[in-house]
Amino acid sequence: MSLRPILLHPDPRLRTAARPVGAIDDSLRRLADDMLETMYDAPGIGLAAPQVGQLVRLIVMDCVKAEDEAPRPMVLVNPEITWTSDETGVYEEGCLSIPEHYAEVTRPAEVAVRWTALDGSAQEERFAGLWATCVQHEIDHLDGRLFIDHISAVRRGMITRKMEKLKRDRARGIERA
Ligand code: NI
């Protein structure tokens, strides 16, 4: 397993719809392993393949936060939301591609998601709470959407300008204190 560099917003690859996964092969399994390692290392609770420059419909997540609870690494191939609750929930969201920026986002409080597991089996599960927010955030990535698309254009522009500056600084090798 190895860590993969995470793309930073703005990047055209984060704005491109990802293609469905065809065959589940060794390279896809390696990508999923690398994405989990990269997510835990960041640390984060979710990561979508486009964030590491792979434009395929694959996400990983683990929203277990309590230290006395076993981790639950999940790999979702071709995930699809099949149902959303009318009830909404608000979470302060962040993104590994938009570090250090957070905003409250309103989404359906519960969703049902269908996907293929790495062993090829069909899965379906209902998610609530942080898991529901996370899976919607990650599936958004597969359609070229970011959490800042759910907030005001003014705030989005502000965050994007700050990210452009961060990327320029990093390109020049300037580390922020
Ligand atoms: Ni994200």
mmCIF file of C-alpha atoms and ligand atoms in Angstrom:
data_model
loop_
_atom_site.group_PDB
_atom_site.id
_atom_site.type_symbol
_atom_site.label_atom_id
_atom_site.label_comp_id
_atom_site.label_asym_id
_atom_site.label_seq_id
_atom_site.Cartn_x
_atom_site.Cartn_y
_atom_site.Cartn_z
ATOM 1 C CA MET A 1 0.000 0.000 0.000
ATOM 2 C CA SER A 2 1.142 3.527 -0.554
ATOM 3 C CA LEU A 3 -0.068 7.027 0.062
ATOM 4 C CA ARG A 4 -1.353 8.904 -2.954
ATOM 5 C CA PRO A 5 -1.156 12.678 -3.285
ATOM 6 C CA ILE A 6 -4.545 14.365 -2.780
ATOM 7 C CA LEU A 7 -5.544 16.905 -5.431
ATOM 8 C CA LEU A 8 -6.376 20.352 -4.138
ATOM 9 C CA HIS A 9 -9.272 22.531 -5.286
ATOM 10 C CA PRO A 10 -9.364 24.163 -7.788
ATOM 11 C CA ASP A 11 -8.430 21.351 -10.181
ATOM 12 C CA PRO A 12 -10.344 20.365 -13.326
ATOM 13 C CA ARG A 13 -10.156 16.679 -12.308
ATOM 14 C CA LEU A 14 -12.242 17.502 -9.213
ATOM 15 C CA ARG A 15 -14.878 18.974 -11.541
ATOM 16 C CA THR A 16 -15.158 16.007 -13.906
ATOM 17 C CA ALA A 17 -17.797 13.273 -13.656
ATOM 18 C CA ALA A 18 -16.107 9.936 -12.999
ATOM 19 C CA ARG A 19 -16.808 6.882 -15.165
ATOM 20 C CA PRO A 20 -18.356 3.695 -13.754
ATOM 21 C CA VAL A 21 -15.973 0.935 -12.712
ATOM 22 C CA GLY A 22 -16.049 -1.953 -15.193
ATOM 23 C CA ALA A 23 -14.089 -4.921 -13.882
ATOM 24 C CA ILE A 24 -12.932 -5.194 -10.292
ATOM 25 C CA ASP A 25 -9.303 -6.142 -10.832
ATOM 26 C CA ASP A 26 -5.999 -5.959 -8.954
ATOM 27 C CA SER A 27 -5.379 -2.347 -9.913
ATOM 28 C CA LEU A 28 -8.787 -1.314 -8.550
ATOM 29 C CA ARG A 29 -8.157 -3.252 -5.311
ATOM 30 C CA ARG A 30 -4.763 -1.558 -5.004
ATOM 31 C CA LEU A 31 -6.371 1.839 -5.599
ATOM 32 C CA ALA A 32 -8.961 1.145 -2.859
ATOM 33 C CA ASP A 33 -6.206 0.041 -0.412
ATOM 34 C CA ASP A 34 -4.142 3.124 -1.200
ATOM 35 C CA MET A 35 -7.174 5.384 -0.804
ATOM 36 C CA LEU A 36 -7.984 3.938 2.640
ATOM 37 C CA GLU A 37 -4.379 4.375 3.739
ATOM 38 C CA THR A 38 -4.327 7.933 2.356
ATOM 39 C CA MET A 39 -7.638 8.745 4.084
ATOM 40 C CA TYR A 40 -6.535 7.413 7.500
ATOM 41 C CA ASP A 41 -3.172 9.157 7.160
ATOM 42 C CA ALA A 42 -4.696 12.569 6.318
ATOM 43 C CA PRO A 43 -6.672 11.998 8.593
ATOM 44 C CA GLY A 44 -10.131 12.027 7.050
ATOM 45 C CA ILE A 45 -13.390 10.059 7.166
ATOM 46 C CA GLY A 46 -13.946 9.727 3.420
ATOM 47 C CA LEU A 47 -12.118 9.915 0.107
ATOM 48 C CA ALA A 48 -13.266 9.647 -3.501
ATOM 49 C CA ALA A 49 -11.084 8.339 -6.338
ATOM 50 C CA PRO A 50 -11.128 11.655 -8.288
ATOM 51 C CA GLN A 51 -9.381 13.251 -5.286
ATOM 52 C CA VAL A 52 -6.337 11.112 -6.078
ATOM 53 C CA GLY A 53 -6.685 11.806 -9.792
ATOM 54 C CA GLN A 54 -8.501 8.569 -10.739
ATOM 55 C CA LEU A 55 -11.747 9.400 -12.519
ATOM 56 C CA VAL A 56 -13.625 6.227 -11.551
ATOM 57 C CA ARG A 57 -16.696 5.747 -9.360
ATOM 58 C CA LEU A 58 -15.009 4.469 -6.212
ATOM 59 C CA ILE A 59 -15.180 5.875 -2.680
ATOM 60 C CA VAL A 60 -13.835 4.817 0.691
ATOM 61 C CA MET A 61 -14.998 5.908 4.124
ATOM 62 C CA ASP A 62 -14.865 5.180 7.832
ATOM 63 C CA CYS A 63 -16.950 7.442 10.043
ATOM 64 C CA VAL A 64 -16.287 5.564 13.296
ATOM 65 C CA LYS A 65 -14.983 8.201 15.662
ATOM 66 C CA ALA A 66 -15.148 6.678 19.137
ATOM 67 C CA GLU A 67 -11.797 5.253 20.151
ATOM 68 C CA ASP A 68 -13.395 2.263 21.862
ATOM 69 C CA GLU A 69 -15.254 1.306 18.684
ATOM 70 C CA ALA A 70 -13.700 -0.914 16.004
ATOM 71 C CA PRO A 71 -12.834 0.864 12.746
ATOM 72 C CA ARG A 72 -15.151 0.177 9.824
ATOM 73 C CA PRO A 73 -13.286 0.752 6.561
ATOM 74 C CA MET A 74 -15.796 0.716 3.711
ATOM 75 C CA VAL A 75 -15.097 0.506 -0.019
ATOM 76 C CA LEU A 76 -17.995 1.381 -2.322
ATOM 77 C CA VAL A 77 -17.742 0.674 -6.056
ATOM 78 C CA ASN A 78 -20.285 2.427 -8.301
ATOM 79 C CA PRO A 79 -22.336 3.757 -5.355
ATOM 80 C CA GLU A 80 -25.821 5.071 -6.095
ATOM 81 C CA ILE A 81 -28.262 6.841 -3.827
ATOM 82 C CA THR A 82 -31.564 4.985 -4.119
ATOM 83 C CA TRP A 83 -33.582 6.874 -1.487
ATOM 84 C CA THR A 84 -33.312 10.100 0.497
ATOM 85 C CA SER A 85 -35.282 11.133 3.574
ATOM 86 C CA ASP A 86 -37.426 14.256 3.535
ATOM 87 C CA GLU A 87 -35.887 15.169 6.848
ATOM 88 C CA THR A 88 -32.664 17.119 6.493
ATOM 89 C CA GLY A 89 -29.621 17.436 8.697
ATOM 90 C CA VAL A 90 -26.885 20.048 8.969
ATOM 91 C CA TYR A 91 -23.221 19.190 9.402
ATOM 92 C CA GLU A 92 -20.124 21.319 9.326
ATOM 93 C CA GLU A 93 -18.304 19.766 6.377
ATOM 94 C CA GLY A 94 -14.713 19.863 5.306
ATOM 95 C CA CYS A 95 -12.821 18.166 2.505
ATOM 96 C CA LEU A 96 -9.293 16.817 2.120
ATOM 97 C CA SER A 97 -9.143 18.686 -1.214
ATOM 98 C CA ILE A 98 -10.092 21.974 0.499
ATOM 99 C CA PRO A 99 -8.029 21.830 3.712
ATOM 100 C CA GLU A 100 -8.774 24.165 6.597
ATOM 101 C CA HIS A 101 -12.101 25.379 5.227
ATOM 102 C CA TYR A 102 -15.394 24.299 6.750
ATOM 103 C CA ALA A 103 -19.015 25.189 6.158
ATOM 104 C CA GLU A 104 -22.428 24.065 7.316
ATOM 105 C CA VAL A 105 -24.170 22.044 4.614
ATOM 106 C CA THR A 106 -27.795 20.893 4.645
ATOM 107 C CA ARG A 107 -28.490 17.468 3.142
ATOM 108 C CA PRO A 108 -31.045 14.673 3.554
ATOM 109 C CA ALA A 109 -30.593 13.259 7.057
ATOM 110 C CA GLU A 110 -30.804 9.653 5.837
ATOM 111 C CA VAL A 111 -30.056 7.967 2.533
ATOM 112 C CA ALA A 112 -30.127 4.460 1.117
ATOM 113 C CA VAL A 113 -27.143 3.587 -1.047
ATOM 114 C CA ARG A 114 -26.567 0.655 -3.394
ATOM 115 C CA TRP A 115 -23.048 -0.311 -4.430
ATOM 116 C CA THR A 116 -20.782 -3.170 -5.419
ATOM 117 C CA ALA A 117 -18.270 -4.468 -2.883
ATOM 118 C CA LEU A 118 -14.701 -5.381 -3.843
ATOM 119 C CA ASP A 119 -15.709 -9.077 -3.864
ATOM 120 C CA GLY A 120 -18.265 -8.262 -6.561
ATOM 121 C CA SER A 121 -21.316 -8.653 -4.307
ATOM 122 C CA ALA A 122 -24.228 -6.215 -4.473
ATOM 123 C CA GLN A 123 -24.768 -4.243 -1.271
ATOM 124 C CA GLU A 124 -27.439 -1.884 -0.048
ATOM 125 C CA GLU A 125 -27.526 -0.033 3.227
ATOM 126 C CA ARG A 126 -29.269 2.859 4.896
ATOM 127 C CA PHE A 127 -27.012 5.540 6.357
ATOM 128 C CA ALA A 128 -27.844 8.134 9.008
ATOM 129 C CA GLY A 129 -25.972 10.827 10.909
ATOM 130 C CA LEU A 130 -22.355 11.467 9.954
ATOM 131 C CA TRP A 131 -22.335 8.391 7.687
ATOM 132 C CA ALA A 132 -25.202 9.857 5.624
ATOM 133 C CA THR A 133 -23.419 13.177 5.245
ATOM 134 C CA CYS A 134 -20.141 11.506 4.358
ATOM 135 C CA VAL A 135 -21.535 9.138 1.737
ATOM 136 C CA GLN A 136 -23.418 12.002 0.033
ATOM 137 C CA HIS A 137 -20.301 14.207 0.123
ATOM 138 C CA GLU A 138 -18.194 11.427 -1.449
ATOM 139 C CA ILE A 139 -20.754 10.530 -4.125
ATOM 140 C CA ASP A 140 -20.878 14.258 -4.986
ATOM 141 C CA HIS A 141 -17.149 14.003 -5.765
ATOM 142 C CA LEU A 142 -17.919 11.316 -8.376
ATOM 143 C CA ASP A 143 -20.124 13.850 -10.155
ATOM 144 C CA GLY A 144 -17.571 16.665 -9.964
ATOM 145 C CA ARG A 145 -19.351 18.365 -7.075
ATOM 146 C CA LEU A 146 -17.742 19.765 -3.931
ATOM 147 C CA PHE A 147 -19.292 20.701 -0.588
ATOM 148 C CA ILE A 148 -18.720 24.374 -1.402
ATOM 149 C CA ASP A 149 -21.288 23.995 -4.207
ATOM 150 C CA HIS A 150 -23.894 23.724 -1.433
ATOM 151 C CA ILE A 151 -23.059 27.126 0.088
ATOM 152 C CA SER A 152 -23.382 30.702 -1.152
ATOM 153 C CA ALA A 153 -21.502 31.786 -4.278
ATOM 154 C CA VAL A 154 -19.846 34.588 -2.314
ATOM 155 C CA ARG A 155 -18.455 32.217 0.314
ATOM 156 C CA ARG A 156 -17.476 29.691 -2.379
ATOM 157 C CA GLY A 157 -15.556 32.391 -4.261
ATOM 158 C CA MET A 158 -13.768 33.436 -1.092
ATOM 159 C CA ILE A 159 -12.684 29.876 -0.294
ATOM 160 C CA THR A 160 -11.617 29.267 -3.892
ATOM 161 C CA ARG A 161 -9.437 32.395 -3.946
ATOM 162 C CA LYS A 162 -7.776 31.328 -0.704
ATOM 163 C CA MET A 163 -7.167 27.871 -2.128
ATOM 164 C CA GLU A 164 -5.654 29.358 -5.296
ATOM 165 C CA LYS A 165 -3.269 31.319 -3.117
ATOM 166 C CA LEU A 166 -2.422 28.223 -1.046
ATOM 167 C CA LYS A 167 -1.634 26.297 -4.226
ATOM 168 C CA ARG A 168 0.540 29.124 -5.574
ATOM 169 C CA ASP A 169 2.414 29.278 -2.263
ATOM 170 C CA ARG A 170 2.903 25.510 -2.210
ATOM 171 C CA ALA A 171 4.127 25.555 -5.808
ATOM 172 C CA ARG A 172 6.755 28.072 -4.752
ATOM 173 C CA GLY A 173 7.713 25.833 -1.856
ATOM 174 C CA ILE A 174 6.431 28.170 0.823
ATOM 175 C CA GLU A 175 5.046 26.273 3.792
ATOM 176 C CA ARG A 176 2.435 28.043 5.845
ATOM 177 C CA ALA A 177 3.245 28.387 9.511
HETATM 178 NI NI NI B 1 -14.341 15.864 -0.062
#
